[in-house]
Coordinates of C-alpha atoms in Angstrom, one line a residue:
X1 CA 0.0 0.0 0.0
X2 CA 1.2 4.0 -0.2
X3 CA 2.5 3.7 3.1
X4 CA 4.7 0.5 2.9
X5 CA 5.7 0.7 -0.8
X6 CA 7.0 4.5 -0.4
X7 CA 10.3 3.3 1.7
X8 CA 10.7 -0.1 -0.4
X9 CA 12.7 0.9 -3.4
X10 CA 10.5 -0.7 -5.8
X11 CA 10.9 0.2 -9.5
X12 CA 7.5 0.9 -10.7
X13 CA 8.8 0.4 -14.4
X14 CA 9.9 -3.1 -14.2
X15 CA 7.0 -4.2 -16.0
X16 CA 7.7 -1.9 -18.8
X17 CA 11.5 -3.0 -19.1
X18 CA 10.7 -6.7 -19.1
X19 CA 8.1 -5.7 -22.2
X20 CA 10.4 -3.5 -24.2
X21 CA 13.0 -6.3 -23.5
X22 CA 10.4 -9.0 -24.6
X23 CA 10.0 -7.0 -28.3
X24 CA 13.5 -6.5 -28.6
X25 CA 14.6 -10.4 -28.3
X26 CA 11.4 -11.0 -30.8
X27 CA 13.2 -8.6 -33.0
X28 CA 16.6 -10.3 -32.9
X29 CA 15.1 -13.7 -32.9
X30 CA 15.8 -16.3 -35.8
X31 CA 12.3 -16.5 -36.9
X32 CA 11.8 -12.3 -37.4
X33 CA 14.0 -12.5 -40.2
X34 CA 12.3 -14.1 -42.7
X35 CA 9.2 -11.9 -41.3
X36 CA 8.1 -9.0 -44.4
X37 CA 7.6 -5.3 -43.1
X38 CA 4.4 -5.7 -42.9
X39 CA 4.4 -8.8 -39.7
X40 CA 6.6 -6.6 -38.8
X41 CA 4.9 -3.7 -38.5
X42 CA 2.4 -5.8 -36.7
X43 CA 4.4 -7.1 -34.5
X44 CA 5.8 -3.8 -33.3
X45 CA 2.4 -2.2 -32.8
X46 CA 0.7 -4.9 -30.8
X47 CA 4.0 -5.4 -28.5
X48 CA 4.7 -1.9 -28.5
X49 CA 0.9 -0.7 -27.5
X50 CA 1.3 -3.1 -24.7
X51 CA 4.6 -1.2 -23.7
X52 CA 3.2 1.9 -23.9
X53 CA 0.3 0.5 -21.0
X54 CA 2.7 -0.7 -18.7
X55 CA 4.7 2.6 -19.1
X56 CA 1.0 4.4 -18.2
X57 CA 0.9 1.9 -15.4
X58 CA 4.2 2.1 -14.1
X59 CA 3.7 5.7 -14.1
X60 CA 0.4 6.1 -11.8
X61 CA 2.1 3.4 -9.7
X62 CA 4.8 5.6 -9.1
X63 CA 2.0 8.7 -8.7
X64 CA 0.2 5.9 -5.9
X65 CA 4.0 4.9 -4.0
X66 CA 4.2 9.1 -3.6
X67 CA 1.1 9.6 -2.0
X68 CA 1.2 10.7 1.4
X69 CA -1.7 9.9 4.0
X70 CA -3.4 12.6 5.8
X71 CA -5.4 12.4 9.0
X72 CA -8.5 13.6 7.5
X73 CA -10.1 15.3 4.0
X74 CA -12.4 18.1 3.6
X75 CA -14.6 17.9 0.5
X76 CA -16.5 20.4 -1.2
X77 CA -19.2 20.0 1.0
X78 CA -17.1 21.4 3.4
X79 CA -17.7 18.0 5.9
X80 CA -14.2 16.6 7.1
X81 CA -13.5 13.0 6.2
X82 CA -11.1 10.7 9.0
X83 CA -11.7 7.6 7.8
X84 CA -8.9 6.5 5.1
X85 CA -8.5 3.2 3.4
X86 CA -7.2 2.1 -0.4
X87 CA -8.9 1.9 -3.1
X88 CA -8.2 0.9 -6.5
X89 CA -10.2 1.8 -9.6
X90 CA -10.1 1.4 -13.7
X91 CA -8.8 4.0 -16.3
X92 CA -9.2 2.6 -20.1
X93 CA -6.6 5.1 -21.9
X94 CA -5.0 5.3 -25.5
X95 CA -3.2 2.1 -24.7
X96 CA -5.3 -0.5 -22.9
X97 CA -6.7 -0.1 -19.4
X98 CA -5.2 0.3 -16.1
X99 CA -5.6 0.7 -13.0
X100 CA -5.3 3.6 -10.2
X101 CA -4.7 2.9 -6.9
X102 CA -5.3 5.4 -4.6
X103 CA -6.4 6.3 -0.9
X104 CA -10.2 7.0 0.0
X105 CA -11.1 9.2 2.6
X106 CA -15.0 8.7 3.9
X107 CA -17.1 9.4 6.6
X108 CA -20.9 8.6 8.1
X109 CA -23.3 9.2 5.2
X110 CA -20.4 10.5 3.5
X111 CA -18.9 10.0 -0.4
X112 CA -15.4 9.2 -0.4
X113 CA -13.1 11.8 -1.7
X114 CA -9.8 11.0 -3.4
X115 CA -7.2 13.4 -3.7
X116 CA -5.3 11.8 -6.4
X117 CA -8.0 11.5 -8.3
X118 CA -8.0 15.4 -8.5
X119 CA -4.8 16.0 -8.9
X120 CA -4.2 13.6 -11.6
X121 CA -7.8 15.4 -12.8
X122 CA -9.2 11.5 -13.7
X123 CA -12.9 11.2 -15.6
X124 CA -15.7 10.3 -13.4
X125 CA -16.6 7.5 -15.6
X126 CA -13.5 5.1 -16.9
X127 CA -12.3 6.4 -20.0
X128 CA -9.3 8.6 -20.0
X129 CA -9.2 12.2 -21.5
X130 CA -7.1 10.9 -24.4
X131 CA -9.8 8.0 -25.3
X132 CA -12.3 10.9 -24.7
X133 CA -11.1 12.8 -27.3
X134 CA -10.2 10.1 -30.3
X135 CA -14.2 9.5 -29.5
X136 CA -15.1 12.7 -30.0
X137 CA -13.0 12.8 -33.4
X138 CA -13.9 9.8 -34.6
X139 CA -17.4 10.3 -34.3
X140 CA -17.2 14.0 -36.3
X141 CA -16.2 11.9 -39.1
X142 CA -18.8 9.1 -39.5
X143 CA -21.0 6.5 -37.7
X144 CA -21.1 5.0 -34.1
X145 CA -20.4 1.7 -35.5
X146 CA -17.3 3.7 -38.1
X147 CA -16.0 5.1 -34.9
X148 CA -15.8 2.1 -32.1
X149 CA -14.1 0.2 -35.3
X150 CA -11.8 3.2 -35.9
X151 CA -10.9 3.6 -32.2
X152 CA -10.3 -0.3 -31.7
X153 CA -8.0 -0.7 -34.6
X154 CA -6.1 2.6 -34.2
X155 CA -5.5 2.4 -30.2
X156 CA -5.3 -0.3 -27.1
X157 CA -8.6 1.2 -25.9
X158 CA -12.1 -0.5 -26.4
X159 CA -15.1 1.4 -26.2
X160 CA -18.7 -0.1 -26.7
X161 CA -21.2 1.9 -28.7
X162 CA -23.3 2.9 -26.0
X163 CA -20.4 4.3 -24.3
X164 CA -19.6 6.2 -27.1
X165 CA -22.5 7.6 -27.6
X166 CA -23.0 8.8 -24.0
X167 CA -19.4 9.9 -24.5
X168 CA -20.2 12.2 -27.4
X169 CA -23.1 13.6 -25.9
X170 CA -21.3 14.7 -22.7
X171 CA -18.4 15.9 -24.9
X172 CA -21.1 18.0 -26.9
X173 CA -22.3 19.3 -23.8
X174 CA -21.1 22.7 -23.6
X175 CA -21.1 23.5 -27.1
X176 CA -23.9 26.1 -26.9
X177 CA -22.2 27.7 -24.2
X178 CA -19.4 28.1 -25.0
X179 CA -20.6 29.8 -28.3
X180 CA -22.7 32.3 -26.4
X181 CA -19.6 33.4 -25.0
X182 CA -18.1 36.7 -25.4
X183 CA -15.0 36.8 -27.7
X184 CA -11.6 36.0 -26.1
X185 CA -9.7 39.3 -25.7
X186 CA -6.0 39.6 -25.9
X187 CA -4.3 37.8 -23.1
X188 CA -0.9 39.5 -23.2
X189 CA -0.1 40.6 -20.1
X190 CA 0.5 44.9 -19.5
X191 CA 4.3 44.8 -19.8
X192 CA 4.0 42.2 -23.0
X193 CA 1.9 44.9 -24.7
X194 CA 3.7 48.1 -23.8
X195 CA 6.7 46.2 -25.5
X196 CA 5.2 45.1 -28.5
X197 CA 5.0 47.2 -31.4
X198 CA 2.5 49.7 -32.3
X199 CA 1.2 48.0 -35.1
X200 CA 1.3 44.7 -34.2
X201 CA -0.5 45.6 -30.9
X202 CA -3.5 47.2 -33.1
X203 CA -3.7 44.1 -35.5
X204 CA -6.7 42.3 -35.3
X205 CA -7.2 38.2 -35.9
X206 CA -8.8 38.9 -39.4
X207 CA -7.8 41.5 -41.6
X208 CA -10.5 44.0 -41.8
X209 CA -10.8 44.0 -45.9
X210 CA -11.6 40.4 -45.6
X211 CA -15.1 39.0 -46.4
X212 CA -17.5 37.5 -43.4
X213 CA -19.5 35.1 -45.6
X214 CA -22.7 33.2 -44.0
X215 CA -24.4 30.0 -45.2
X216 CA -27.6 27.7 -44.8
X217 CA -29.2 25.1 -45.8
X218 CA -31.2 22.0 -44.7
X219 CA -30.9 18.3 -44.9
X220 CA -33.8 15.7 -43.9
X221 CA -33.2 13.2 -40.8
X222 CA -35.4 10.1 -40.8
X223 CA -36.7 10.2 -37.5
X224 CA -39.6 8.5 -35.1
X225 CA -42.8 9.8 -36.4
X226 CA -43.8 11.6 -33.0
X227 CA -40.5 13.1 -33.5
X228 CA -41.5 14.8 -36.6
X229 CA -42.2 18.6 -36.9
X230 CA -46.1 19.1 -36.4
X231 CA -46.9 19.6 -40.0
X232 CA -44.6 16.6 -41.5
X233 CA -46.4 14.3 -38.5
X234 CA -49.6 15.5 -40.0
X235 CA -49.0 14.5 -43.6
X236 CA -47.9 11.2 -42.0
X237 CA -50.7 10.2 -40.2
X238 CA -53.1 11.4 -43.1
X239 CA -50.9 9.8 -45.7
X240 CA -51.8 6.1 -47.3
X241 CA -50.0 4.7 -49.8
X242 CA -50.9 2.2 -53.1
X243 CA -48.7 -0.2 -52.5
X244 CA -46.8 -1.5 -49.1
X245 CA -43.8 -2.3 -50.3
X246 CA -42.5 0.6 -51.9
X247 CA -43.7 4.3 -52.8
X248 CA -45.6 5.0 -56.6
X249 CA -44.6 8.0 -58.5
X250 CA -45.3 11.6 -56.8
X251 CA -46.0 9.6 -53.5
X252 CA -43.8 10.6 -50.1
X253 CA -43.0 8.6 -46.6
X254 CA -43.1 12.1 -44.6
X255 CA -41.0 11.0 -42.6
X256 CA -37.8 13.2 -42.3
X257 CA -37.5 15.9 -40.1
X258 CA -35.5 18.5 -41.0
X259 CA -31.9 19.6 -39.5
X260 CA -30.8 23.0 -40.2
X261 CA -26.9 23.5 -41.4
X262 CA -25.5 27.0 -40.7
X263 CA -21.7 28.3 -42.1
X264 CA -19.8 31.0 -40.9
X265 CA -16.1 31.8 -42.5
X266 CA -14.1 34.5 -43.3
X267 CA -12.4 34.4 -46.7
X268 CA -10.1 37.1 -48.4
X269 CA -11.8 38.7 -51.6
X270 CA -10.7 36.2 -54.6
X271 CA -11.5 38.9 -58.3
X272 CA -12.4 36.4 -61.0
X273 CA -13.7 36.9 -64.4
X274 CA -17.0 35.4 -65.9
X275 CA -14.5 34.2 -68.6
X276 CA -12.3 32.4 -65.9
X277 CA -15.5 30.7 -64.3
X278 CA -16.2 29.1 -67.7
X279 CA -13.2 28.2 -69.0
X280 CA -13.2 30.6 -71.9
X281 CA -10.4 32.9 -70.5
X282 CA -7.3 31.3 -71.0
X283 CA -5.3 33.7 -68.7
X284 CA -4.3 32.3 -65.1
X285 CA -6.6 32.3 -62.9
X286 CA -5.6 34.0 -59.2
X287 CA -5.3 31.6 -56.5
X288 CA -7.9 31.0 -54.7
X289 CA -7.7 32.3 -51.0
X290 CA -7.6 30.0 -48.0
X291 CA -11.0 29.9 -45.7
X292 CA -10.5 30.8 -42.2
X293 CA -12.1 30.4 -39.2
X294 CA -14.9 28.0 -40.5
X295 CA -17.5 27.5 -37.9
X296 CA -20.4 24.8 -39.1
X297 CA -23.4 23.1 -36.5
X298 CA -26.1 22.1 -37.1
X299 CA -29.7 21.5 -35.0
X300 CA -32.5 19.3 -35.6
X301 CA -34.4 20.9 -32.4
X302 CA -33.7 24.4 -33.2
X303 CA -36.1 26.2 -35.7
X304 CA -34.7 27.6 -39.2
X305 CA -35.3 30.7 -38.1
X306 CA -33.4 30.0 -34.6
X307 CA -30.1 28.7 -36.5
X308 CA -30.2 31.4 -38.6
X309 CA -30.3 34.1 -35.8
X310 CA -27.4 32.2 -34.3
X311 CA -25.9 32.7 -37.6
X312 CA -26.5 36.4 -37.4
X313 CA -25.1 36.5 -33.8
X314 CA -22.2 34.6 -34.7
X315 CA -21.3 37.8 -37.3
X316 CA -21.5 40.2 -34.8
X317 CA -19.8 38.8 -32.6
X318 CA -16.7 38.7 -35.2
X319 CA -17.1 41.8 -36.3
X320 CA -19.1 44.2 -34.2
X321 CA -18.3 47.3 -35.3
X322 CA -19.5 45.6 -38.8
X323 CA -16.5 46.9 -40.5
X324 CA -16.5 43.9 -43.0
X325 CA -18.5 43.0 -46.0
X326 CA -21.0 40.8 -45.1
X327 CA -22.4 38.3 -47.6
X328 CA -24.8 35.5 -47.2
X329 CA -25.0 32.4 -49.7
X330 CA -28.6 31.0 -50.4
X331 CA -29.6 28.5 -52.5
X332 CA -33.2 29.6 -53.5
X333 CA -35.3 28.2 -50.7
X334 CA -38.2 30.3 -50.2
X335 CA -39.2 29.7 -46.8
X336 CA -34.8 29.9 -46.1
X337 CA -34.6 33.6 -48.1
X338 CA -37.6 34.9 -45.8
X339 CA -36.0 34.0 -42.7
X340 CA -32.7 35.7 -44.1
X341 CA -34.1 39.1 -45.4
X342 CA -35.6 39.1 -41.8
X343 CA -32.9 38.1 -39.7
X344 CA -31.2 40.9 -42.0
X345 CA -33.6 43.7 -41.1
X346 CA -33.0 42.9 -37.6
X347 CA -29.4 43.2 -37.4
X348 CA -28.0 44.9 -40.5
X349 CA -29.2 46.2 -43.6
X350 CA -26.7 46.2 -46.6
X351 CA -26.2 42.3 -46.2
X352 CA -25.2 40.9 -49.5
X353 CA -27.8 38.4 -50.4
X354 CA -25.8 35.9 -53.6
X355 CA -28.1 33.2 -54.6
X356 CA -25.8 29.4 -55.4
X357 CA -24.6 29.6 -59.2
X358 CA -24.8 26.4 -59.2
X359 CA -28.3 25.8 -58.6
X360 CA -28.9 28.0 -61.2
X361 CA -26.8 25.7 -63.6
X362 CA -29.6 22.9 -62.8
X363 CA -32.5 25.0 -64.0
X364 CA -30.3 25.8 -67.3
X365 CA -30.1 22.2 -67.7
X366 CA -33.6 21.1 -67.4
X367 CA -34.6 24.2 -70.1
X368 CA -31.7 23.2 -72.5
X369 CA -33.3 19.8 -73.0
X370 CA -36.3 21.9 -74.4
X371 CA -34.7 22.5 -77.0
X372 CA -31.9 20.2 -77.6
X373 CA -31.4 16.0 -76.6
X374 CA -29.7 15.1 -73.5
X375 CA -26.3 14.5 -73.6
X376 CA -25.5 16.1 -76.8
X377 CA -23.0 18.7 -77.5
X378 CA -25.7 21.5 -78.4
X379 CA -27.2 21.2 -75.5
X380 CA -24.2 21.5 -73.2
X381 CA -23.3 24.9 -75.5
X382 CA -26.6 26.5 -75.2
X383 CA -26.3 25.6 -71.6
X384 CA -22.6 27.5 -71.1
X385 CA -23.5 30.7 -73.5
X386 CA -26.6 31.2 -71.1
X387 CA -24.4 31.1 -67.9
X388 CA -21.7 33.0 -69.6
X389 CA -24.1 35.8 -69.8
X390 CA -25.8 35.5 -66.5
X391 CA -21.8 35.8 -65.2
X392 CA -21.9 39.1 -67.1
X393 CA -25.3 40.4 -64.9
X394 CA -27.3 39.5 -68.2
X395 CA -30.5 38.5 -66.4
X396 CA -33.5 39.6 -68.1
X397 CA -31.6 39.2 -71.0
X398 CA -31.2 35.5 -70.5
X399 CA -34.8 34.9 -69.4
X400 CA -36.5 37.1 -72.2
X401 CA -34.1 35.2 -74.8
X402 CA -35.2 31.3 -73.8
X403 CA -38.8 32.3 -74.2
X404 CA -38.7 33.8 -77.0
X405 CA -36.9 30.4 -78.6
X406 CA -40.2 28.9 -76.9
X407 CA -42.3 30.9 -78.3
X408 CA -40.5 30.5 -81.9
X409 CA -40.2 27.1 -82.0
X410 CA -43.7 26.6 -81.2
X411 CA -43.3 24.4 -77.8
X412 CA -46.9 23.2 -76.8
X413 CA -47.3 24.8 -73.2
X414 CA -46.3 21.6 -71.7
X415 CA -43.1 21.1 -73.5
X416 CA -41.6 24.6 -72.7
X417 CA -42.3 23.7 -69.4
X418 CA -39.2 24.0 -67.7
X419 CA -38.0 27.0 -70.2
X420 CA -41.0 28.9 -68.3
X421 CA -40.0 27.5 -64.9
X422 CA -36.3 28.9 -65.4
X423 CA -37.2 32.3 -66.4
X424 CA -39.4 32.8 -63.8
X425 CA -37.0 31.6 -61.3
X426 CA -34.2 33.9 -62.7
X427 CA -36.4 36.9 -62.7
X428 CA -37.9 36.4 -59.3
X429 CA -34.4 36.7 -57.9
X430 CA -33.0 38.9 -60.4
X431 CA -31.4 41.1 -57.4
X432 CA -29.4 37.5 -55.9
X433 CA -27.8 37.3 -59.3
X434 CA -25.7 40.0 -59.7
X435 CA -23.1 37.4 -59.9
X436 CA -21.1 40.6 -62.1
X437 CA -21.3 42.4 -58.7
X438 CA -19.9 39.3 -57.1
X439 CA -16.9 38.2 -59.4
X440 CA -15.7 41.8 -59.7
X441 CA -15.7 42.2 -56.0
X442 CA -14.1 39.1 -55.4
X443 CA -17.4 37.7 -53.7
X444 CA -18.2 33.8 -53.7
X445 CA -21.0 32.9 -55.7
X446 CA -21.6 29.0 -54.9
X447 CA -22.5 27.4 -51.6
X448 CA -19.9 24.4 -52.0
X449 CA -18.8 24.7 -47.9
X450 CA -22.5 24.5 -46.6
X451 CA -23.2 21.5 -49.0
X452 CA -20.4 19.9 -47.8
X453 CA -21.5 20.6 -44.1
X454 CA -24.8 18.9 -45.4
X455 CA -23.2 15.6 -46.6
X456 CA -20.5 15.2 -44.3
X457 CA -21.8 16.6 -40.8
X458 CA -25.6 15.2 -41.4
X459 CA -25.9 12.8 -44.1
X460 CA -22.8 10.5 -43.8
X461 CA -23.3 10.2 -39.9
X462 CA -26.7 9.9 -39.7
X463 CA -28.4 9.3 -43.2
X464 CA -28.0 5.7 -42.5
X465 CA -29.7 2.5 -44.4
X466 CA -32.8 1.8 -41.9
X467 CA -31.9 4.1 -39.3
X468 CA -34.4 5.9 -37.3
X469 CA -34.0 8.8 -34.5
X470 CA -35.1 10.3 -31.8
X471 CA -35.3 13.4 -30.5
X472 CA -34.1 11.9 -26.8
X473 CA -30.6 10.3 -28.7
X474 CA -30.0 13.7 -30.1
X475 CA -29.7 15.6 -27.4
X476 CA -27.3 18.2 -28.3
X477 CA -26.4 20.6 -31.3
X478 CA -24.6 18.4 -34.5
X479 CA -21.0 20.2 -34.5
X480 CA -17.9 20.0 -36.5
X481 CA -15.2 22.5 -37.1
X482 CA -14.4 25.2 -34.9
X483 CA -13.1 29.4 -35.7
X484 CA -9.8 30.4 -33.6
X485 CA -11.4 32.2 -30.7

């Protein structure tokens, strides 16, 4: 125990010697050298993890021999504890799992306190801080299942599913807190500051010519039906279907609830030409610049309209004197624009509003095969002239033009169709496509980061084959990347 071992010269690392000297005869042996790399390899990892544990062993053994014994504890309930006796317990870290012993001080109706426990600042549950952490990293990226596999085959440790997902939601705990914060100011201390120089001391983080560009879209969960948003549950319960086994044409399942994905970043203005975007410009194009301080969550309990005021906080919060340009990247949702332009009225008024380029594209395509087949070359041309010119502020032009090639070619109303659909939806948001506005300003004009935030922070992790959620397993906000403070 602490109180015999601390006077008996014992060498807490003998396990750990007899290990590495175990590995090193393997390694010397006959039979390791007909071994390839590879078995090899193997070999080294397996013996070598189990080195690393008994050097985590030999170390808290050597934190357990130093302990010293006191005649009594006062916890933070402020009651004295007398009564001291060893206790042992388990830590799973990076490397396998050990075990801390320790000395327990208790009392009547008491909890046992353990001082090493706070100085060596252990987890109240079994899993070390390191183990904590690979969970927390590993889950970003994909699935439970994905991450207990990745964590088993890339450490000692073994973490069940459940674990790990009552891990990641006490790891996710704070998050909305600690956005809410106040920014971090400048921790250099008086004498630090007096000495630096005049300029550096009035440089902010971001440079103030850079652009603050915000970004939103949605992506549909399937969930429990009395987890569905009150209208979707409605449509549900009214909904029957022809057939049982799967859906007819036009029919829906109603059954996704909708998760809101919000983008802030801060990106240096990047001048392109309309000729560039298309390929017809054959002069370099400028390097693009390097986002910064991305920020992307999303929320399944949160309204739009409550993600995207977050959204709006988060800007001010970065720049609160609003000295930056602030831009915001749609991609034509209705109901998504109107909470925008209001969100926008609340908090500031020359927001630049630039609707996704790309989506644009898509309605191109659908008019083109109007007039031309799929996948032939003149519809792929009529397609680029058409975005060439909306590059060049061309709107009306664009719209006016298509119809009157309707019109002309005497489409029945059916046929021309989606020609009608596209000039509508070009003129409707005539204002969001000033995309010559954009390039010559060195504005983005396509929502690639939030669509990426759809697919990897929603749909890989949770857009699973036969999965279903709940409300109750998702407690906390979905969150992945996070800005420099």
């Amino acid at each position: 125990m602490p109180g015999e071992t601390k006077d008996a010269c014992i060498d807490e690392y003998v396990a750990a010697r007899e290990q590495f000297e175990k590995l090193m005869g393997e390694l010397r042996s006959e039979s390791s050298r007909i071994l390839e790399h590879g078995e090899v390899e193997s070999l080294i990892a397996r013996e070598g993890n189990e080195l690393l544990r008994r050097l985590m062993q030999g170390y808290l053994n050597q934190r357990t021999a130093a302990e010293e014994r006191h005649e009594g504890v006062t916890g933070a309930d402020g009651e004295e504890r007398r009564h001291c006796r060893a206790r042992s317990r388990s830590l799973v870290t990076l490397f396998g799992e050990v075990t801390v012993r320790r000395m327990g001080y208790s009392g009547a109706r008491l909890e046992s306190v353990f001082p090493l426990d706070a100085t060596l600042n252990l987890p109240p549950n079994k899993y070390s801080q390191g183990v904590r952490r690979k969970v927390g990293l590993e889950v970003a990226k994909g699935s439970f299942e994905e991450a207990v596999k990745a964590i088993q085959e890339g450490t000692g440790a073994e973490v069940p599913k459940r674990q790990a997902e009552e891990l990641s939601r006490a790891i996710s705990a704070d998050f909305e807190e600690f956005y809410a914060r106040p920014p971090v100011e400048d921790a250099r201390r008086p004498e630090e500051e007096a000495s630096a120089p005049e300029e550096e001391a009035r440089t902010p983080e971001g440079s103030s010519s850079d652009l603050l560009v915000m970004s939103t879209d949605g992506k549909g969960i399937v969930v429990r039906q009395q987890d569905l948003r009150e209208a979707t549950r409605k449509k549900a319960e009214a909904t029957t279907h022809k057939l049982k086994a799967r859906l007819s044409k036009g029919e829906k399942r109603n059954r996704k609830r909708m998760a809101t994905v919000a983008s802030v970043y801060e990106v240096a203005p990047h001048v392109r030409t309309a000729g560039q975007i298309m390929g017809q410009d054959e002069s370099s194009t400028p390097k693009r610049p390097k986002v910064r301080n991305k920020r992307v969550w999303a929320s399944l309990r949160q309204t739009p309209a409550e993600v995207i005021e977050e959204m709006f906080a988060e800007a001010e919060r970065r720049d609160p004197k609003q000295e930056r340009t602030w831009l915001v990247l749609v991609d034509g949702q209705e109901a998504q624009q109107r909470e925008v332009e209001a969100a926008i009225a609340r908090h500031r008024a020359d927001v630049v509003v630039i609707q996704d380029f790309v989506h644009v594209l898509e309605y191109l395509w659908k008019a083109a095969y109007c007039f031309h087949a799929e996948g032939t070359q003149e519809a792929e041309t009529w397609v680029l002239e058409r975005a060439y010119a909306l590059l060049q502020g061309k709107v009306s032009e664009v719209a006016a033009g298509m119809r009157r090639s309707a019109t002309r070619q005497g489409l029945s109303q059916e046929a021309r169709a989606p020609v009608d659909k596209c000039a509508d939806y070009l003129l409707k948001n005539k204002e969001r496509f000033d995309y010559a506005t954009a390039l010559a300003n060195g504005w983005p004009i396509a929502t690639g980061i939030i669509e990426g935030a759809c697919r990897h922070l929603v749909k890989d992790r949770m857009d699973l084959t036969g999965a279903r959620w709940s409300l109750e397993r998702i407690r906390n906000p979905l969150n992945w990347g996070r800005q420099a403070p």
